Tab-separated table of C-alpha atoms and ligand atoms in Angstrom:
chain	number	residue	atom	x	y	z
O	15	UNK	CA	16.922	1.618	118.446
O	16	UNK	CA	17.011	1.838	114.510
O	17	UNK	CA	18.964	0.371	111.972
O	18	UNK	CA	18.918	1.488	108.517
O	19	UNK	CA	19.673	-1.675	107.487
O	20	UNK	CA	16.381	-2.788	109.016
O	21	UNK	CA	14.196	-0.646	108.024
O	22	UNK	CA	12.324	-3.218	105.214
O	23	UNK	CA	11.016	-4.649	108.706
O	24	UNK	CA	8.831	-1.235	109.354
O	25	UNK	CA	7.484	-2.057	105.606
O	26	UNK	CA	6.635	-5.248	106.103
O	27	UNK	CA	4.879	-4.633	109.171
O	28	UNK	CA	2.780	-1.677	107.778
O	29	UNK	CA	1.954	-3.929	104.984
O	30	UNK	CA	0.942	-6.882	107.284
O	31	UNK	CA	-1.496	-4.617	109.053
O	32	UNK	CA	-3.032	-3.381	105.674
O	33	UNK	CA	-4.038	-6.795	105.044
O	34	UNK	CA	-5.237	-7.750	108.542
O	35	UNK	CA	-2.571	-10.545	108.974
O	36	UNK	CA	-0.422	-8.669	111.909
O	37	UNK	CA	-1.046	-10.849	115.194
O	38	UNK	CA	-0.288	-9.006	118.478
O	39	UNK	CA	-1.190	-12.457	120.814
O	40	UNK	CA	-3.526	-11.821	123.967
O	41	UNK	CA	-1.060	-12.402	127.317
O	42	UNK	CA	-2.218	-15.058	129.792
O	43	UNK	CA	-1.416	-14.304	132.798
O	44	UNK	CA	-2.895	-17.454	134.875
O	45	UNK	CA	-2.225	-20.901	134.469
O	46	UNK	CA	-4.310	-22.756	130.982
O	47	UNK	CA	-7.312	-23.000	132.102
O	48	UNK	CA	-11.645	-23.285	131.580
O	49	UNK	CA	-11.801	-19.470	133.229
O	50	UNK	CA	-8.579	-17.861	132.599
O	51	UNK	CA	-6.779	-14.272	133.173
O	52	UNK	CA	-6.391	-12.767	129.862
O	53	UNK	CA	-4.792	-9.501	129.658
O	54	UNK	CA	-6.196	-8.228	133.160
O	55	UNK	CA	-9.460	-10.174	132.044
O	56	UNK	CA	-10.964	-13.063	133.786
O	57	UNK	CA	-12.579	-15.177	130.934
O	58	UNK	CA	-13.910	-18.404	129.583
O	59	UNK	CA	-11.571	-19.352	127.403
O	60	UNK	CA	-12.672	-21.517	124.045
O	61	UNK	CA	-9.263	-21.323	122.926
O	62	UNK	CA	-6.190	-23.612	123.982
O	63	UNK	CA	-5.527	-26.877	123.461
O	64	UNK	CA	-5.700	-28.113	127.182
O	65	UNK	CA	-8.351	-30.639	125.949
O	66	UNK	CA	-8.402	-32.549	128.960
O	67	UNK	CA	-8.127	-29.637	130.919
O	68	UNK	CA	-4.650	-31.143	132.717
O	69	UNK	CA	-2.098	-28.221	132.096
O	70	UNK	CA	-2.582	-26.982	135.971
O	71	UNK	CA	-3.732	-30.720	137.191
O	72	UNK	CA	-2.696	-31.320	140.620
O	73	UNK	CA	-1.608	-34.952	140.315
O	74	UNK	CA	0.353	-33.629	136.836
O	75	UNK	CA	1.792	-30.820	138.549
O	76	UNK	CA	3.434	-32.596	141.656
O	77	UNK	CA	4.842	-35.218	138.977
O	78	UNK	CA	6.621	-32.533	137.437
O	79	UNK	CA	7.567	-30.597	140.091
O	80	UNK	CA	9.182	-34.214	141.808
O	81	UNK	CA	10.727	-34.804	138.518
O	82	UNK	CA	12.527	-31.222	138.853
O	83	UNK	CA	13.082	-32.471	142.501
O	84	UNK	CA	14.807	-35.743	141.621
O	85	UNK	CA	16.870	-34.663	137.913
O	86	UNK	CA	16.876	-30.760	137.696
O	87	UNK	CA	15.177	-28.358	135.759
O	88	UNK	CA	17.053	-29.617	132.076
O	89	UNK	CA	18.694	-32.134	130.218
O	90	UNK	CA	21.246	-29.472	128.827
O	91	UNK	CA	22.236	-31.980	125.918
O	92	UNK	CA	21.335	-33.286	122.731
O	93	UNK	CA	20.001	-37.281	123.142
O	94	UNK	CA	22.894	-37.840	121.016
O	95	UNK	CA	25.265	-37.237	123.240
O	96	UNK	CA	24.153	-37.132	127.047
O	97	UNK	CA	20.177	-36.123	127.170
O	98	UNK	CA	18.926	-39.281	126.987
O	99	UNK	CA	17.143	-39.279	130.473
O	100	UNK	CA	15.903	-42.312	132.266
O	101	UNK	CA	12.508	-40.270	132.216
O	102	UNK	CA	12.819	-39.987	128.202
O	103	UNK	CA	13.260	-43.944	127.916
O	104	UNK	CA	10.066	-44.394	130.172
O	105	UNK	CA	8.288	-42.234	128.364
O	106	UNK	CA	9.002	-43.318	125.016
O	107	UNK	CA	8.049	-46.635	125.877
O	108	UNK	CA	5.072	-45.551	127.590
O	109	UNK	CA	4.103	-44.063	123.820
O	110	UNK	CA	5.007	-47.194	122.286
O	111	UNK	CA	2.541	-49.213	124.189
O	112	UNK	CA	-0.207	-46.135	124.093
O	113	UNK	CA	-0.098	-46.158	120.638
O	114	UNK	CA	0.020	-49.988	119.932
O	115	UNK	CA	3.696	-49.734	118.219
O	116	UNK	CA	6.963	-51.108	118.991
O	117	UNK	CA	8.353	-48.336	119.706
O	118	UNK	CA	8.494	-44.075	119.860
O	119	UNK	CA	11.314	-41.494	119.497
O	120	UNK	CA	10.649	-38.030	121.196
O	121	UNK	CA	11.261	-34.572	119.648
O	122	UNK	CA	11.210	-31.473	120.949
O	123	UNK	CA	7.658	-30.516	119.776
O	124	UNK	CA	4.783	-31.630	117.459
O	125	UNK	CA	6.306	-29.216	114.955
O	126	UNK	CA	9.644	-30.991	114.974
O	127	UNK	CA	8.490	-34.292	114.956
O	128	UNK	CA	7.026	-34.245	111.654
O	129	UNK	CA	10.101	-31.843	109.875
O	130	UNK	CA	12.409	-34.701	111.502
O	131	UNK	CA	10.033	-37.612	110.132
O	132	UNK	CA	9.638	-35.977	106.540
O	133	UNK	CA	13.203	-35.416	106.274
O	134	UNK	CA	14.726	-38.080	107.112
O	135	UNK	CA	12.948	-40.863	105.424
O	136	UNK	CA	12.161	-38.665	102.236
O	137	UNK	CA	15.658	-38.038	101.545
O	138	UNK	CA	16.247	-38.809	97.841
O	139	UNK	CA	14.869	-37.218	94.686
O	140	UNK	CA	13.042	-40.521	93.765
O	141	UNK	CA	11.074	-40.631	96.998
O	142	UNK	CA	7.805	-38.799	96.662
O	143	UNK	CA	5.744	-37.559	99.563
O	144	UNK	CA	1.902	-36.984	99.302
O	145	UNK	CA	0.082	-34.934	101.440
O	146	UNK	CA	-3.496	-33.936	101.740
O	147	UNK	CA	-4.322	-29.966	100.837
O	148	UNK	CA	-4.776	-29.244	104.505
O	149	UNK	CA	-2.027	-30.690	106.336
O	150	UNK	CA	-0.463	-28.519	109.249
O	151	UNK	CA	2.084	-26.023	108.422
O	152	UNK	CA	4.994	-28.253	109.898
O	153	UNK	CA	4.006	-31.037	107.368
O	154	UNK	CA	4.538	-28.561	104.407
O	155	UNK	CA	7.781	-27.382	106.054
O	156	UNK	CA	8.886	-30.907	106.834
O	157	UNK	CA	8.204	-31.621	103.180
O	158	UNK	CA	10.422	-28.771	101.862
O	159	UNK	CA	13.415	-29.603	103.994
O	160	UNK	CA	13.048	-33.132	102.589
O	161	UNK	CA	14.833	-34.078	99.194
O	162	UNK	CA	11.519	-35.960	98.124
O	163	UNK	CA	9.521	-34.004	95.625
O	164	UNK	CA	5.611	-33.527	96.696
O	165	UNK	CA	2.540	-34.370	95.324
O	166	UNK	CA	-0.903	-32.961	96.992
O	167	UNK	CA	-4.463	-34.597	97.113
O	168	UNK	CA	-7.289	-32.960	97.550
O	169	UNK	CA	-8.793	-32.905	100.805
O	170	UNK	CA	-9.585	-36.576	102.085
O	171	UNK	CA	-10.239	-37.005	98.713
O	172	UNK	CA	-9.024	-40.831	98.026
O	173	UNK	CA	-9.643	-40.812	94.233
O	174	UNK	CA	-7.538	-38.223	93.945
O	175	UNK	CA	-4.968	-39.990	96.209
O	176	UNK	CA	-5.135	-42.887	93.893
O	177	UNK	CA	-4.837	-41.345	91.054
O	178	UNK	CA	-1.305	-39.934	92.413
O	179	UNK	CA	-0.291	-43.352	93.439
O	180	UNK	CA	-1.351	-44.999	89.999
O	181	UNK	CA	0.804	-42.419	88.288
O	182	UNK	CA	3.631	-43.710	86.757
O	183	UNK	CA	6.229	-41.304	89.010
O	184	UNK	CA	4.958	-42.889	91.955
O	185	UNK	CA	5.267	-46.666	90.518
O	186	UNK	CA	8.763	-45.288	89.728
O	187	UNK	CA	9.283	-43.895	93.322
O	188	UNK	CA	11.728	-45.805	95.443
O	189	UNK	CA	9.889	-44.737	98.738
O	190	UNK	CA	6.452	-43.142	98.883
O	191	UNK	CA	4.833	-41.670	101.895
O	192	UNK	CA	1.305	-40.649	102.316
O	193	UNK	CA	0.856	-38.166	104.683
O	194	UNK	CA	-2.371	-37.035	106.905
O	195	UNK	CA	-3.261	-34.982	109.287
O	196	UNK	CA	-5.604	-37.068	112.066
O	197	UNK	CA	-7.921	-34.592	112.909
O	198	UNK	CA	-7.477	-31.520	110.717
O	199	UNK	CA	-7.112	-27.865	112.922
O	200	UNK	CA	-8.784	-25.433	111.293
O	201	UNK	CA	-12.556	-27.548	110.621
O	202	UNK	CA	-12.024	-30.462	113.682
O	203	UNK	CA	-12.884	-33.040	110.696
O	204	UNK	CA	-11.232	-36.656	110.952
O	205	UNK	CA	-9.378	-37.923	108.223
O	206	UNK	CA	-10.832	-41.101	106.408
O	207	UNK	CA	-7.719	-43.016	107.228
O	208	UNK	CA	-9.125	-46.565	106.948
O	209	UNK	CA	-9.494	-45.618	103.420
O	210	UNK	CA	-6.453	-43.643	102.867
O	211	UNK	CA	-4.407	-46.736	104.036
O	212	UNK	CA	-5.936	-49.631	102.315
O	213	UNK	CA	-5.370	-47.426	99.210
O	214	UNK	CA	-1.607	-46.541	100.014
O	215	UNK	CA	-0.622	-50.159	100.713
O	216	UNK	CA	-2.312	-51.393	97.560
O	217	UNK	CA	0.265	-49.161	95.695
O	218	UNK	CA	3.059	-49.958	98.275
O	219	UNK	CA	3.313	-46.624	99.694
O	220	UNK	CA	3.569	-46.339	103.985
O	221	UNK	CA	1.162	-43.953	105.380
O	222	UNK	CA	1.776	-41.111	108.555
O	223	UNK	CA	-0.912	-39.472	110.176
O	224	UNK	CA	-0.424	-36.502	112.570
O	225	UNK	CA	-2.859	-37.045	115.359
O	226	UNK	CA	-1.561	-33.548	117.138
O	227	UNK	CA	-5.258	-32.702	117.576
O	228	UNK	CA	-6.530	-36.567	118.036
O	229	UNK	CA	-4.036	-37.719	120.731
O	230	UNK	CA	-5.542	-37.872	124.058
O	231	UNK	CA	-8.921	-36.855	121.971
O	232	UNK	CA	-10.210	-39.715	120.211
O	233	UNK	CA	-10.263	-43.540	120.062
O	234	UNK	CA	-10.276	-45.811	122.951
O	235	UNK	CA	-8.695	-43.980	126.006
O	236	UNK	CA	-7.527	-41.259	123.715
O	237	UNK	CA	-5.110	-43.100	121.478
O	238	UNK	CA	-6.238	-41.630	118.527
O	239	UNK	CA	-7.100	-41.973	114.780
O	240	UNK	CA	-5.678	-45.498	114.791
O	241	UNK	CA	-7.770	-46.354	117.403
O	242	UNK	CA	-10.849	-44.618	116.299
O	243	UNK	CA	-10.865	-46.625	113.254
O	244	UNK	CA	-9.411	-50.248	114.723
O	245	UNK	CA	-6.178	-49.332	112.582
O	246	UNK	CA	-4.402	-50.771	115.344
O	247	UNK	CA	-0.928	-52.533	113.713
O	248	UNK	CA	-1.668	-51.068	110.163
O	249	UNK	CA	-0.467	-47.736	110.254
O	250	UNK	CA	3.394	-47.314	109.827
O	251	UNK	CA	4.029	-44.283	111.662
O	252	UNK	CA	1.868	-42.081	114.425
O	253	UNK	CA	2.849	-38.318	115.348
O	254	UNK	CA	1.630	-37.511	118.814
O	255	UNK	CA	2.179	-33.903	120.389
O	256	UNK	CA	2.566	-33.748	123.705
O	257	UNK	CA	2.012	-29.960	123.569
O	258	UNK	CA	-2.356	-30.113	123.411
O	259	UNK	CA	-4.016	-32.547	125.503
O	260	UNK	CA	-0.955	-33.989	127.235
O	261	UNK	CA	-0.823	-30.020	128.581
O	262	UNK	CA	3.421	-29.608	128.262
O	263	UNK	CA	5.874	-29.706	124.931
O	264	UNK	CA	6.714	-31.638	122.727
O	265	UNK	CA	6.638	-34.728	120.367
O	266	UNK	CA	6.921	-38.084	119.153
O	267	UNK	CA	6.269	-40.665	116.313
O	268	UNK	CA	5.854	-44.399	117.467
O	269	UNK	CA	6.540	-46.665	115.040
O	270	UNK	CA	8.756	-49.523	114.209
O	271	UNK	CA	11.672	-50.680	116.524
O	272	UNK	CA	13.698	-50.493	113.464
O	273	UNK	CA	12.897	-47.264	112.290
O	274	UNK	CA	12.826	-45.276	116.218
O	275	UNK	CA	16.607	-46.203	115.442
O	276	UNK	CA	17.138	-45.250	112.087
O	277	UNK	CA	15.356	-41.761	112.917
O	278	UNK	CA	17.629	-41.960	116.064
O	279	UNK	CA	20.923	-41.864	114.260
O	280	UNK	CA	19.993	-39.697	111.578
O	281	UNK	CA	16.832	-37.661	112.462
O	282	UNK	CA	18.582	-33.431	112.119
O	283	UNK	CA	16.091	-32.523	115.146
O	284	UNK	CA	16.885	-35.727	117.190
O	285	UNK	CA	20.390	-34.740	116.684
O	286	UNK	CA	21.350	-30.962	116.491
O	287	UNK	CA	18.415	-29.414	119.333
O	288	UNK	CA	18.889	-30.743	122.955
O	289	UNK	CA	15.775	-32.589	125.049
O	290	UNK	CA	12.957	-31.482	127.030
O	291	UNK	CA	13.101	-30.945	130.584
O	292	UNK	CA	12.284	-34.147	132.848
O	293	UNK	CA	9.670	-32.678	134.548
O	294	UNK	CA	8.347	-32.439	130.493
O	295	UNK	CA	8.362	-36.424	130.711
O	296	UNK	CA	7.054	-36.692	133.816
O	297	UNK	CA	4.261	-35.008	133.326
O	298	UNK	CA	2.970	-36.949	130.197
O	299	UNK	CA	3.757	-39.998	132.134
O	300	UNK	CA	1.348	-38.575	134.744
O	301	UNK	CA	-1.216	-37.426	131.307
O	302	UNK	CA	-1.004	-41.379	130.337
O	303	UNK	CA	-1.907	-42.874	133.815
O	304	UNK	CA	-4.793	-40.320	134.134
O	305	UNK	CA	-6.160	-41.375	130.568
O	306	UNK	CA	-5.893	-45.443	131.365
O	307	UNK	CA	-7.503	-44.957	134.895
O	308	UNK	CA	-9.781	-42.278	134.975
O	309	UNK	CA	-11.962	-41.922	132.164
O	310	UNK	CA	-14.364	-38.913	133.648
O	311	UNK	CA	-12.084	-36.864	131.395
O	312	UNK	CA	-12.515	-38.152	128.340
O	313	UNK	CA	-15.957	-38.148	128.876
O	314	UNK	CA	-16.683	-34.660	129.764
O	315	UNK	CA	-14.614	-33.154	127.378
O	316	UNK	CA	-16.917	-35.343	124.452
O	317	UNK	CA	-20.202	-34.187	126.802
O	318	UNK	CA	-19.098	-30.543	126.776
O	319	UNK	CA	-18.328	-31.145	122.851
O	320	UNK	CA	-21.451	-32.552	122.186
O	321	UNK	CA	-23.710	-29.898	124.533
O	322	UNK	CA	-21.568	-26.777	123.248
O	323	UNK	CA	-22.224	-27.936	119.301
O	324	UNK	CA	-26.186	-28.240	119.999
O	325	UNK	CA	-26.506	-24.952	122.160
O	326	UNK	CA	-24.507	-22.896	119.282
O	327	UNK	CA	-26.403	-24.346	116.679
O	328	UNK	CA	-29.837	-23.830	118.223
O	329	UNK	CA	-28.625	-19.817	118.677
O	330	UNK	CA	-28.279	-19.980	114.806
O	331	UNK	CA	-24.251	-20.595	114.513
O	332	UNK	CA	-22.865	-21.834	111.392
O	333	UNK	CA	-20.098	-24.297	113.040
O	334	UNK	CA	-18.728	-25.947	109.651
O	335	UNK	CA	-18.572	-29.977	109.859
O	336	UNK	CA	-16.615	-30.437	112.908
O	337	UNK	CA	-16.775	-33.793	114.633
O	338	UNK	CA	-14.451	-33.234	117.300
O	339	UNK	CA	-14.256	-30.720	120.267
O	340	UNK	CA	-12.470	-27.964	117.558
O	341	UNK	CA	-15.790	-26.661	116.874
O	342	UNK	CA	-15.392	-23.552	114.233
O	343	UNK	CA	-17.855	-20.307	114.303
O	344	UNK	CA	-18.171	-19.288	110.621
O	345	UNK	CA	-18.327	-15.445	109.895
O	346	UNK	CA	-16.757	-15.240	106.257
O	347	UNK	CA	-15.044	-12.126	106.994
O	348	UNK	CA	-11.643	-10.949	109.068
O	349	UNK	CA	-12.849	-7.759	110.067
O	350	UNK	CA	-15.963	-9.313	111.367
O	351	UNK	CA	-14.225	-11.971	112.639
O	352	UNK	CA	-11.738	-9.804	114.330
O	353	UNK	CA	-14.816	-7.429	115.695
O	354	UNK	CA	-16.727	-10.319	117.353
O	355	UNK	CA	-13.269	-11.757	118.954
O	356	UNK	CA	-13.146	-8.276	120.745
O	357	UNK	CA	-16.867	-7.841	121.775
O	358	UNK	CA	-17.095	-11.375	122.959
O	359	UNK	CA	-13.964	-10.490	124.988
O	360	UNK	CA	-15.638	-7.537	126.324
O	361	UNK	CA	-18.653	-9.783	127.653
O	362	UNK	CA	-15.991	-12.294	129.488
O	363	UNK	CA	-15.838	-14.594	126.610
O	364	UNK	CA	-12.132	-15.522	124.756
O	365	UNK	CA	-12.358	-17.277	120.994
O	366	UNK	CA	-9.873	-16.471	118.739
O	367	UNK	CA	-10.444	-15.120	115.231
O	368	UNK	CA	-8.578	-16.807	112.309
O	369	UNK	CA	-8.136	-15.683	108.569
O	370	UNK	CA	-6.276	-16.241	105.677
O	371	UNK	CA	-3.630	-17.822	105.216
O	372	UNK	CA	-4.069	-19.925	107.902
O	373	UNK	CA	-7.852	-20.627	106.389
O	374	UNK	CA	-8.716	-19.909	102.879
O	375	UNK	CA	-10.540	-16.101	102.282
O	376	UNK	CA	-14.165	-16.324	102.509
O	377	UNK	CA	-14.203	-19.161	105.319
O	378	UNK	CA	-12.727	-16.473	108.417
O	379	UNK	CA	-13.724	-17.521	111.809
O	380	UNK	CA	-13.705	-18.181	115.616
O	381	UNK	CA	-12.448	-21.123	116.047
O	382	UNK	CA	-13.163	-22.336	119.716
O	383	UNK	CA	-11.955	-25.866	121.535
O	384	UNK	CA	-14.134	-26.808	125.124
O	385	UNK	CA	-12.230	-28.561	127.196
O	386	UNK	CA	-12.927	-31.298	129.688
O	387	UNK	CA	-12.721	-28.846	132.622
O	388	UNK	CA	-15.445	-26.214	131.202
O	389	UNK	CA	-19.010	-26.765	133.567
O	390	UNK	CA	-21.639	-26.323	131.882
O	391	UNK	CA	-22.532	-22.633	133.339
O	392	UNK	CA	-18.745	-21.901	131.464
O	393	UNK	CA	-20.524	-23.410	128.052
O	394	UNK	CA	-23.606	-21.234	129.028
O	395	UNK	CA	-22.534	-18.249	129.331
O	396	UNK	CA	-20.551	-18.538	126.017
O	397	UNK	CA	-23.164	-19.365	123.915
O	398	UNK	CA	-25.603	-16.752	125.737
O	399	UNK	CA	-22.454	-13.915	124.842
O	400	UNK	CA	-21.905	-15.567	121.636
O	401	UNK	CA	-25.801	-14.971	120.511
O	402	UNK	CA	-25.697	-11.309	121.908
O	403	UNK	CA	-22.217	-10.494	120.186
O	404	UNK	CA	-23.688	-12.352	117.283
O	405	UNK	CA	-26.929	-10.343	116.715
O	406	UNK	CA	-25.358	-7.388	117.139
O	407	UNK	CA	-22.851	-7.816	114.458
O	408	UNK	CA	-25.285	-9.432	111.860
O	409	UNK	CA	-23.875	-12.985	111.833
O	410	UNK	CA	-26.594	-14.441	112.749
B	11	PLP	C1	-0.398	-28.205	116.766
B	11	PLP	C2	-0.052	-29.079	115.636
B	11	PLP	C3	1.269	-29.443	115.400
B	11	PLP	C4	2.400	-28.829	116.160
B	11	PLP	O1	2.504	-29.352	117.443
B	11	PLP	P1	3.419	-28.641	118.508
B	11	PLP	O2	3.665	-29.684	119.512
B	11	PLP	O3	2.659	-27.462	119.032
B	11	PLP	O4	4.668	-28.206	117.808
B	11	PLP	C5	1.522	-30.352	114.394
B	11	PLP	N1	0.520	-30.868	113.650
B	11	PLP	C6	-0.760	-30.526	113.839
B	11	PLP	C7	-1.824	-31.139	113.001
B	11	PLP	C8	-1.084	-29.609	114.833
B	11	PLP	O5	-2.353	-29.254	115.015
């Protein structure tokens, strides 16, 4: 079918492909997990989020599917009106307690969670919002739907933080928000939020951190940045996904009791896009039980961190400062980013390559995530295919 009122999209796309930013994804066709089918290909795959290897859990799976059982396959409302389930009550409590806060308000996804928190509380021109340089892509697009103008610090860079919030727009500001990332995507660095907040609340400003890729990953039983740092009661508002290691979709911020329910009367995702499925809550109520009773999860996944790290740096990797599972595979260079993706593929091996914009030019790489359900032959076998691919293609 053409239009010739659509043909700018054949440009763009040609033009996409000239500069190596046109993604074709890779198809899964088995459920997420440690040794996956990729496109006809069985493979160890470095490359979801299924940190604690849950997504095709047994004990998560019949939760969902007796959720489905008991309330149906969808909500097929807004909360606002009628798709407030039982299920989404439970859960949100459930957060609330996980995350040491008085309460939590769901949202479709991690993405939505933070547009929905940026909007709604930055909603006049003499708010300001300040957000560190690498902040996920929802954070920047929460921050332009918000009225709030923007202010950006460095990376983890409190100084420069400071100086923002010593500035004499920000002692003017009626509201300011200081905005982090909790463990940062692309390098699987933590932010240095004990800092960050003592210097926000000297200057009066309330802090959010986005603990997308910390949830379920760090801190005591996997509450995250709060926790890793014994934050616990001095962080205004946490952003949890429930779309990495809780394995389904979705999101939520736990916070006040007070603001859950100003967010839940005004909040433009909250209100305008309907809920997630039950079996969606039932499964990260199944996610939470597993991480407060059985801790063999957490502690493989930070084993097969810490033994996949060592083994790729001994075969001569470059993998950046990552202190989380994220653990990236420098190669400086899309093509031969792209190249190594496709041999490692080849040899049974899935990492996915990543370049600019998502990273900045010059820093292109594999960026791979183990997960808790990876044995040690899996981690093996990668780095063995890893140092072949590697050697062969001059990186190291
Ligand atoms: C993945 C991610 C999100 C988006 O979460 P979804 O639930 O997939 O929408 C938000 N913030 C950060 C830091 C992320 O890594």
């Amino acid at each position: 079918m053409t239009f010739e009122t659509l043909k700018f999209a054949d440009e763009e796309v040609a033009a996409l492909k000239k500069e190596n930013r046109f993604i074709k994804p890779r198809v899964l066709e088995s459920a997420q997990a440690p040794v996956s089918v990729i496109d006809g290909k069985k493979v160890v795959n470095l490359t979801s989020n299924n940190y604690l290897a849950l997504a095709d859990n047994p004990k998560v799976k019949k939760a969902a599917i007796d959720a489905i059982e008991k309330y149906g396959v969808g909500s097929a409302a807004v909360r606002t009106i009628i798709g407030t389930m039982s299920l989404h009550t439970e859960l949100e409590r459930r957060f609330a307690e996980f995350k040491h806060a008085e309460a939590s308000i769901l949202f479709q996804s991690g993405f939505t969670s933070n547009v929905a928190v940026c909007q709604s509380l930055m909603s006049a021109e003499t708010d300001l919002l300040i957000s560190d340089e690498l902040n996920h892509a929802s954070i920047i697009d929460g921050a332009r739907l918000a009225k709030a103008p923007r202010k950006i610090y460095r990376h983890k860079d409190v100084k420069h933080l400071e100086e923002i919030l010593s500035a004499p727009e920000a002692r003017a500001a009626r509201r300011k928000m200081v905005v982090t990332d909790g463990v940062f995507s692309m390098d699987g660095d933590i932010a240095n939020l004990d800092e960050i907040v003592a210097v926000a609340h000297k200057y009066g400003a309330f802090v959010m951190v986005d603990d997308a890729h910390a949830s379920g990953v760090i801190g005591k039983e996997g509450r995250g940045t709060v926790s890793h740092y014994g934050l616990d009661g001095k962080v205004e508002i946490q952003i949890g996904t429930l779309s990495k290691a809780f394995a389904a979709v979705g999101g939520y911020a736990a916070t006040t009791q007070s603001l859950r329910d100003y967010m839940g009367s005004v909040a433009r995702p909250f209100l305008f896009s309907s809920s997630q499925p039950p079996s969606v809550a039932a499964t990260c109520l199944a996610v939470l039980d597993i991480l407060l009773t059985e801790p063999q999860y957490l502690k493989r996944l930070w084993d097969n961190t810490a033994f996949f790290k060592e083994e790729m740096k001994k075969a001569g990797f470059d993998t950046g400062n990552s202190v989380t599972p994220i653990t990236p595979v420098m190669v400086g260079d899309m093509d031969k980013a792209k190249a190594l993706s496709n041999r490692l593929f080849e040899e049974g091996v899935f990492a996915l390559p990543l370049g600019f914009p998502t990273v900045p030019k010059g820093k292109e790489r594999l960026r791979t995530i183990v997960t808790a359900g990876h044995t040690i032959k899996d981690l093996e076998f990668a780095v063995e295919k890893f140092a072949k691919t590697g050697k062969e293609l001059n990186i190291i």
